[in-house]
PDB file of C-alpha atoms in Angstrom:
ATOM      1  CA  TYR Q 996       5.310 100.825  -7.929  1.00  0.00           C
ATOM      2  CA  PHE Q 997       8.208  99.866 -10.194  1.00  0.00           C
ATOM      3  CA  PRO Q 998       8.146 100.886 -13.852  1.00  0.00           C
ATOM      4  CA  VAL Q 999       7.023  98.045 -16.116  1.00  0.00           C
ATOM      5  CA  SER Q1000      10.267  98.224 -18.101  1.00  0.00           C
ATOM      6  CA  ILE Q1001      12.312  97.471 -14.977  1.00  0.00           C
ATOM      7  CA  LEU Q1002      10.129  94.492 -14.091  1.00  0.00           C
ATOM      8  CA  GLN Q1003      10.277  93.130 -17.631  1.00  0.00           C
ATOM      9  CA  ASN Q1004      14.059  93.404 -17.855  1.00  0.00           C
ATOM     10  CA  GLY Q1005      14.857  92.438 -14.290  1.00  0.00           C
ATOM     11  CA  VAL Q1006      16.310  89.141 -13.128  1.00  0.00           C
ATOM     12  CA  LYS Q1007      14.510  87.265 -10.375  1.00  0.00           C
ATOM     13  CA  LEU Q1008      16.681  85.431  -7.835  1.00  0.00           C
ATOM     14  CA  THR Q1009      15.353  82.785  -5.459  1.00  0.00           C
ATOM     15  CA  ASN Q1010      17.012  81.135  -2.499  1.00  0.00           C
ATOM     16  CA  GLU Q1011      15.798  77.547  -2.386  1.00  0.00           C
ATOM     17  CA  PRO Q1012      16.783  74.940   0.226  1.00  0.00           C
ATOM     18  CA  PRO Q1013      19.578  72.568  -0.877  1.00  0.00           C
ATOM     19  CA  HIS Q1014      18.841  69.039  -1.979  1.00  0.00           C
ATOM     20  CA  GLY Q1015      19.384  66.188   0.452  1.00  0.00           C
ATOM     21  CA  ILE Q1016      19.432  65.730   4.224  1.00  0.00           C
ATOM     22  CA  LYS Q1017      23.188  66.212   4.468  1.00  0.00           C
ATOM     23  CA  SER Q1018      23.140  69.508   2.570  1.00  0.00           C
ATOM     24  CA  ASN Q1019      20.117  70.795   4.483  1.00  0.00           C
ATOM     25  CA  LEU Q1020      21.705  70.016   7.843  1.00  0.00           C
ATOM     26  CA  MET Q1021      25.023  71.558   6.851  1.00  0.00           C
ATOM     27  CA  ARG Q1022      23.284  74.713   5.668  1.00  0.00           C
ATOM     28  CA  THR Q1023      21.484  74.960   9.014  1.00  0.00           C
ATOM     29  CA  TYR Q1024      24.600  74.396  11.115  1.00  0.00           C
ATOM     30  CA  ASN Q1025      26.639  76.814   9.034  1.00  0.00           C
ATOM     31  CA  ASP Q1026      24.263  79.486  10.314  1.00  0.00           C
ATOM     32  CA  PHE Q1027      24.822  78.377  13.923  1.00  0.00           C
ATOM     33  CA  SER Q1028      27.609  79.545  16.210  1.00  0.00           C
ATOM     34  CA  GLN Q1029      29.100  78.091  19.377  1.00  0.00           C
ATOM     35  CA  GLU Q1030      27.309  80.828  21.298  1.00  0.00           C
ATOM     36  CA  LYS Q1031      23.963  79.545  20.003  1.00  0.00           C
ATOM     37  CA  LEU Q1032      24.752  76.005  21.135  1.00  0.00           C
ATOM     38  CA  ASP Q1033      25.701  77.339  24.581  1.00  0.00           C
ATOM     39  CA  SER Q1034      22.828  79.819  24.854  1.00  0.00           C
ATOM     40  CA  CYS Q1035      20.577  77.612  27.014  1.00  0.00           C
ATOM     41  CA  THR Q1036      22.053  77.418  30.507  1.00  0.00           C
ATOM     42  CA  THR Q1037      19.271  75.492  32.292  1.00  0.00           C
ATOM     43  CA  THR Q1038      19.463  72.250  30.278  1.00  0.00           C
ATOM     44  CA  PRO Q1039      22.423  72.730  27.896  1.00  0.00           C
ATOM     45  CA  GLU Q1040      22.822  69.104  26.790  1.00  0.00           C
ATOM     46  CA  ALA Q1041      19.094  68.577  26.155  1.00  0.00           C
ATOM     47  CA  TRP Q1042      19.042  71.882  24.266  1.00  0.00           C
ATOM     48  CA  ARG Q1043      21.824  70.774  21.908  1.00  0.00           C
ATOM     49  CA  ILE Q1044      20.247  67.351  21.406  1.00  0.00           C
ATOM     50  CA  LEU Q1045      16.799  68.732  20.597  1.00  0.00           C
ATOM     51  CA  LEU Q1046      18.344  71.467  18.479  1.00  0.00           C
ATOM     52  CA  PHE Q1047      19.876  68.784  16.265  1.00  0.00           C
ATOM     53  CA  SER Q1048      16.585  66.850  16.194  1.00  0.00           C
ATOM     54  CA  LEU Q1049      14.591  69.911  15.187  1.00  0.00           C
ATOM     55  CA  SER Q1050      17.179  70.701  12.515  1.00  0.00           C
ATOM     56  CA  PHE Q1051      16.878  67.162  11.144  1.00  0.00           C
ATOM     57  CA  PHE Q1052      13.086  67.249  11.060  1.00  0.00           C
ATOM     58  CA  PRO Q1053      12.642  69.964   8.364  1.00  0.00           C
ATOM     59  CA  SER Q1054      15.171  68.150   6.167  1.00  0.00           C
ATOM     60  CA  ILE Q1055      12.847  65.147   6.221  1.00  0.00           C
ATOM     61  CA  VAL Q1056       9.646  67.055   5.492  1.00  0.00           C
ATOM     62  CA  GLN Q1057      11.343  68.998   2.698  1.00  0.00           C
ATOM     63  CA  GLU Q1058      12.816  65.939   1.005  1.00  0.00           C
ATOM     64  CA  ARG Q1059       9.578  63.947   1.164  1.00  0.00           C
ATOM     65  CA  ARG Q1060       8.329  66.251  -1.604  1.00  0.00           C
ATOM     66  CA  GLN Q1061      10.536  64.410  -4.102  1.00  0.00           C
ATOM     67  CA  PHE Q1062       8.273  61.360  -3.799  1.00  0.00           C
ATOM     68  CA  GLY Q1063       5.296  63.245  -5.173  1.00  0.00           C
ATOM     69  CA  PRO Q1064       1.881  62.194  -3.809  1.00  0.00           C
ATOM     70  CA  LEU Q1065       3.567  59.382  -1.861  1.00  0.00           C
ATOM     71  CA  GLY Q1066       5.396  62.001   0.209  1.00  0.00           C
ATOM     72  CA  TRP Q1067       2.661  64.603   0.607  1.00  0.00           C
ATOM     73  CA  THR Q1068      -0.837  64.819  -0.765  1.00  0.00           C
ATOM     74  CA  ILE Q1069      -0.213  68.534  -1.332  1.00  0.00           C
ATOM     75  CA  ILE Q1070       3.190  70.130  -1.887  1.00  0.00           C
ATOM     76  CA  TYR Q1071       3.937  72.541   0.968  1.00  0.00           C
ATOM     77  CA  GLU Q1072       6.522  75.315   1.061  1.00  0.00           C
ATOM     78  CA  PHE Q1073       8.192  74.992   4.450  1.00  0.00           C
ATOM     79  CA  ASN Q1074      10.882  77.616   5.033  1.00  0.00           C
ATOM     80  CA  ASP Q1075      13.614  78.743   7.436  1.00  0.00           C
ATOM     81  CA  SER Q1076      11.250  80.817   9.559  1.00  0.00           C
ATOM     82  CA  ASP Q1077       9.425  77.633  10.626  1.00  0.00           C
ATOM     83  CA  LEU Q1078      12.637  76.190  12.032  1.00  0.00           C
ATOM     84  CA  GLU Q1079      13.764  79.473  13.569  1.00  0.00           C
ATOM     85  CA  THR Q1080      10.453  79.919  15.365  1.00  0.00           C
ATOM     86  CA  SER Q1081      10.514  76.313  16.586  1.00  0.00           C
ATOM     87  CA  MET Q1082      14.026  76.735  17.980  1.00  0.00           C
ATOM     88  CA  ASN Q1083      13.108  79.953  19.767  1.00  0.00           C
ATOM     89  CA  MET Q1084      10.044  78.359  21.332  1.00  0.00           C
ATOM     90  CA  LEU Q1085      12.076  75.304  22.344  1.00  0.00           C
ATOM     91  CA  LYS Q1086      14.587  77.472  24.172  1.00  0.00           C
ATOM     92  CA  ILE Q1087      11.853  79.432  25.956  1.00  0.00           C
ATOM     93  CA  MET Q1088      10.151  76.241  27.134  1.00  0.00           C
ATOM     94  CA  LEU Q1089      13.389  74.650  28.331  1.00  0.00           C
ATOM     95  CA  GLU Q1090      14.370  77.755  30.286  1.00  0.00           C
ATOM     96  CA  SER Q1091      10.968  78.427  31.802  1.00  0.00           C
ATOM     97  CA  GLN Q1092      10.110  74.954  33.120  1.00  0.00           C
ATOM     98  CA  SER Q1093      11.876  72.527  35.413  1.00  0.00           C
ATOM     99  CA  GLU Q1094      10.941  69.508  33.276  1.00  0.00           C
ATOM    100  CA  ILE Q1095      10.957  69.244  29.497  1.00  0.00           C
ATOM    101  CA  PRO Q1096       7.355  69.885  28.305  1.00  0.00           C
ATOM    102  CA  TRP Q1097       7.279  67.307  25.503  1.00  0.00           C
ATOM    103  CA  ASP Q1098       3.590  67.695  24.701  1.00  0.00           C
ATOM    104  CA  ALA Q1099       3.862  71.475  24.450  1.00  0.00           C
ATOM    105  CA  ILE Q1100       6.990  71.325  22.277  1.00  0.00           C
ATOM    106  CA  THR Q1101       5.367  68.797  19.956  1.00  0.00           C
ATOM    107  CA  TYR Q1102       2.127  70.760  19.701  1.00  0.00           C
ATOM    108  CA  VAL Q1103       3.740  74.145  19.050  1.00  0.00           C
ATOM    109  CA  THR Q1104       6.228  72.757  16.539  1.00  0.00           C
ATOM    110  CA  GLY Q1105       3.926  70.355  14.713  1.00  0.00           C
ATOM    111  CA  GLU Q1106       0.462  71.847  14.920  1.00  0.00           C
ATOM    112  CA  ILE Q1107       1.378  75.546  14.765  1.00  0.00           C
ATOM    113  CA  ASN Q1108       4.817  76.292  13.301  1.00  0.00           C
ATOM    114  CA  TYR Q1109       4.820  73.594  10.609  1.00  0.00           C
ATOM    115  CA  GLY Q1110       1.232  72.357  10.759  1.00  0.00           C
ATOM    116  CA  GLY Q1111      -0.088  75.850  10.135  1.00  0.00           C
ATOM    117  CA  ARG Q1112       0.922  75.398   6.487  1.00  0.00           C
ATOM    118  CA  VAL Q1113      -0.598  71.929   6.170  1.00  0.00           C
ATOM    119  CA  THR Q1114      -4.202  71.890   4.977  1.00  0.00           C
ATOM    120  CA  ASP Q1115      -4.786  68.189   4.326  1.00  0.00           C
ATOM    121  CA  TYR Q1116      -5.844  66.049   7.301  1.00  0.00           C
ATOM    122  CA  TRP Q1117      -3.717  63.045   6.338  1.00  0.00           C
ATOM    123  CA  ASP Q1118      -0.699  65.237   5.651  1.00  0.00           C
ATOM    124  CA  ARG Q1119      -1.053  66.804   9.087  1.00  0.00           C
ATOM    125  CA  ARG Q1120      -1.358  63.376  10.670  1.00  0.00           C
ATOM    126  CA  CYS Q1121       1.749  62.230   8.797  1.00  0.00           C
ATOM    127  CA  LEU Q1122       3.638  65.367   9.854  1.00  0.00           C
ATOM    128  CA  MET Q1123       2.871  64.794  13.529  1.00  0.00           C
ATOM    129  CA  ASN Q1124       3.955  61.164  13.338  1.00  0.00           C
ATOM    130  CA  ILE Q1125       7.241  62.173  11.716  1.00  0.00           C
ATOM    131  CA  LEU Q1126       7.821  64.816  14.376  1.00  0.00           C
ATOM    132  CA  ALA Q1127       7.233  62.221  17.094  1.00  0.00           C
ATOM    133  CA  ILE Q1128      10.369  60.421  15.887  1.00  0.00           C
ATOM    134  CA  TYR Q1129      12.548  63.490  16.473  1.00  0.00           C
ATOM    135  CA  CYS Q1130      10.876  65.004  19.510  1.00  0.00           C
ATOM    136  CA  ASN Q1131      10.443  62.487  22.314  1.00  0.00           C
ATOM    137  CA  GLU Q1132      12.085  61.438  25.567  1.00  0.00           C
ATOM    138  CA  SER Q1133      13.990  58.582  23.919  1.00  0.00           C
ATOM    139  CA  ALA Q1134      15.892  61.123  21.813  1.00  0.00           C
ATOM    140  CA  LEU Q1135      17.912  61.979  24.924  1.00  0.00           C
ATOM    141  CA  GLU Q1136      19.261  58.427  25.148  1.00  0.00           C
ATOM    142  CA  ASP Q1137      22.695  57.647  23.747  1.00  0.00           C
ATOM    143  CA  ASP Q1138      21.623  54.756  21.511  1.00  0.00           C
ATOM    144  CA  TYR Q1139      18.561  56.412  19.954  1.00  0.00           C
ATOM    145  CA  LYS Q1140      18.340  56.133  16.157  1.00  0.00           C
ATOM    146  CA  PHE Q1141      16.231  58.096  13.711  1.00  0.00           C
ATOM    147  CA  SER Q1142      15.883  55.181  11.287  1.00  0.00           C
ATOM    148  CA  SER Q1143      16.046  51.400  11.270  1.00  0.00           C
ATOM    149  CA  SER Q1144      19.341  51.400   9.353  1.00  0.00           C
ATOM    150  CA  GLY Q1145      21.094  53.096  12.270  1.00  0.00           C
ATOM    151  CA  LYS Q1146      22.874  55.548   9.944  1.00  0.00           C
ATOM    152  CA  TYR Q1147      21.048  58.581  11.266  1.00  0.00           C
ATOM    153  CA  TYR Q1148      21.246  59.515  14.928  1.00  0.00           C
ATOM    154  CA  ILE Q1149      22.135  62.373  17.245  1.00  0.00           C
ATOM    155  CA  PRO Q1150      25.911  62.762  17.625  1.00  0.00           C
ATOM    156  CA  ALA Q1151      27.655  62.902  20.973  1.00  0.00           C
ATOM    157  CA  ASP Q1152      27.471  66.243  22.731  1.00  0.00           C
ATOM    158  CA  GLY Q1153      30.295  68.512  21.620  1.00  0.00           C
ATOM    159  CA  LYS Q1154      31.345  71.740  19.956  1.00  0.00           C
ATOM    160  CA  ILE Q1155      29.907  73.203  16.765  1.00  0.00           C
ATOM    161  CA  THR Q1156      32.828  71.751  14.788  1.00  0.00           C
ATOM    162  CA  ASP Q1157      32.003  68.254  16.080  1.00  0.00           C
ATOM    163  CA  TYR Q1158      28.458  68.529  14.783  1.00  0.00           C
ATOM    164  CA  LYS Q1159      29.656  69.758  11.391  1.00  0.00           C
ATOM    165  CA  ASP Q1160      32.156  66.903  11.140  1.00  0.00           C
ATOM    166  CA  PHE Q1161      29.378  64.439  11.929  1.00  0.00           C
ATOM    167  CA  ILE Q1162      27.117  65.943   9.256  1.00  0.00           C
ATOM    168  CA  MET Q1163      29.904  65.778   6.660  1.00  0.00           C
ATOM    169  CA  ASN Q1164      30.151  62.020   7.250  1.00  0.00           C
ATOM    170  CA  LEU Q1165      26.449  61.400   6.609  1.00  0.00           C
ATOM    171  CA  PRO Q1166      25.545  59.469   3.425  1.00  0.00           C
ATOM    172  CA  ASP Q1167      25.352  61.554   0.259  1.00  0.00           C
ATOM    173  CA  TYR Q1168      22.361  59.535  -0.918  1.00  0.00           C
ATOM    174  CA  GLU Q1169      19.403  58.862   1.365  1.00  0.00           C
ATOM    175  CA  GLU Q1170      17.513  55.590   1.313  1.00  0.00           C
ATOM    176  CA  PRO Q1171      13.690  55.908   1.468  1.00  0.00           C
ATOM    177  CA  GLU Q1172      13.676  54.258   4.908  1.00  0.00           C
ATOM    178  CA  VAL Q1173      14.940  57.433   6.583  1.00  0.00           C
ATOM    179  CA  PHE Q1174      11.761  59.121   5.332  1.00  0.00           C
ATOM    180  CA  GLY Q1175       9.654  56.289   6.719  1.00  0.00           C
ATOM    181  CA  MET Q1176       8.924  54.924   3.243  1.00  0.00           C
ATOM    182  CA  HIS Q1177       9.353  51.635   1.401  1.00  0.00           C
ATOM    183  CA  ASN Q1178      12.299  51.178  -0.954  1.00  0.00           C
ATOM    184  CA  ASN Q1179       9.915  51.077  -3.918  1.00  0.00           C
ATOM    185  CA  ALA Q1180       9.004  54.714  -3.219  1.00  0.00           C
ATOM    186  CA  CYS Q1181      12.212  55.842  -4.903  1.00  0.00           C
ATOM    187  CA  LEU Q1182      11.062  54.325  -8.218  1.00  0.00           C
ATOM    188  CA  LEU Q1183       8.609  57.188  -8.767  1.00  0.00           C
ATOM    189  CA  TYR Q1184      11.230  59.790  -7.906  1.00  0.00           C
ATOM    190  CA  THR Q1185      13.956  58.325 -10.137  1.00  0.00           C
ATOM    191  CA  SER Q1186      11.485  57.859 -12.983  1.00  0.00           C
ATOM    192  CA  ASP Q1187      10.337  61.493 -12.802  1.00  0.00           C
ATOM    193  CA  ALA Q1188      13.913  62.756 -12.492  1.00  0.00           C
ATOM    194  CA  ALA Q1189      14.988  60.785 -15.561  1.00  0.00           C
ATOM    195  CA  ASP Q1190      11.930  61.986 -17.465  1.00  0.00           C
ATOM    196  CA  ASP Q1191      12.719  65.621 -16.670  1.00  0.00           C
ATOM    197  CA  LEU Q1192      16.327  65.128 -17.710  1.00  0.00           C
ATOM    198  CA  LEU Q1193      15.697  63.362 -21.018  1.00  0.00           C
ATOM    199  CA  CYS Q1194      12.480  65.017 -22.138  1.00  0.00           C
ATOM    200  CA  VAL Q1195      11.958  68.494 -23.482  1.00  0.00           C
ATOM    201  CA  ASP Q1196       8.702  70.244 -22.761  1.00  0.00           C
ATOM    202  CA  LEU Q1197       7.842  72.574 -25.629  1.00  0.00           C
ATOM    203  CA  GLY Q1198       4.508  74.346 -25.577  1.00  0.00           C
ATOM    204  CA  GLY Q1199       3.121  71.785 -23.134  1.00  0.00           C
ATOM    205  CA  ARG Q1200       3.980  68.874 -25.487  1.00  0.00           C
ATOM    206  CA  ARG Q1201       6.667  66.290 -24.826  1.00  0.00           C
ATOM    207  CA  ILE Q1202       8.735  66.007 -28.002  1.00  0.00           C
ATOM    208  CA  ILE Q1203      11.008  63.271 -26.652  1.00  0.00           C
ATOM    209  CA  LYS Q1204       9.681  60.267 -24.791  1.00  0.00           C
TER     210      LYS Q1204
END
């Protein structure tokens, strides 16, 4: 046990995920190396494609929290270990089977790795439907898009620097459509953000409104 005086005078540091899809993806790929992208020898191109898809997926589920109850009924704390475990399982499945086991990848990633944190039925159903966008056979096609706007897609197969360059050119501001939501969904988020910026909470009472 630590002495109480140390705990009272200590400074607590937290490492929270960055804000935005672009920043989340760049953080993930900054931790990757060329060796990681080349580590699957059985289906190297499919591995790199699905690696990008699985890296995009947690950015979506994290950022949906900004929409409050429209994004998730309950706020969940997804973390890096969920993605790391999903990537490890993806590699094992690709190397151990002659064909890509889509159902197994989807189940392990959605129902176990990420879904294990989700307690609400409708949230779990939403999570699995989101995952289906990023983990399916069509993702291996060249013209596959993640959203109707066509701004978000899997880049052409290349080196780690090519993926980072692609991520740097992604929009700085995400439209609600990439999260599968209506444009009006951002009204709640912008309203809450403005309220937090302009209002001061003192003793549980808003003194500016």
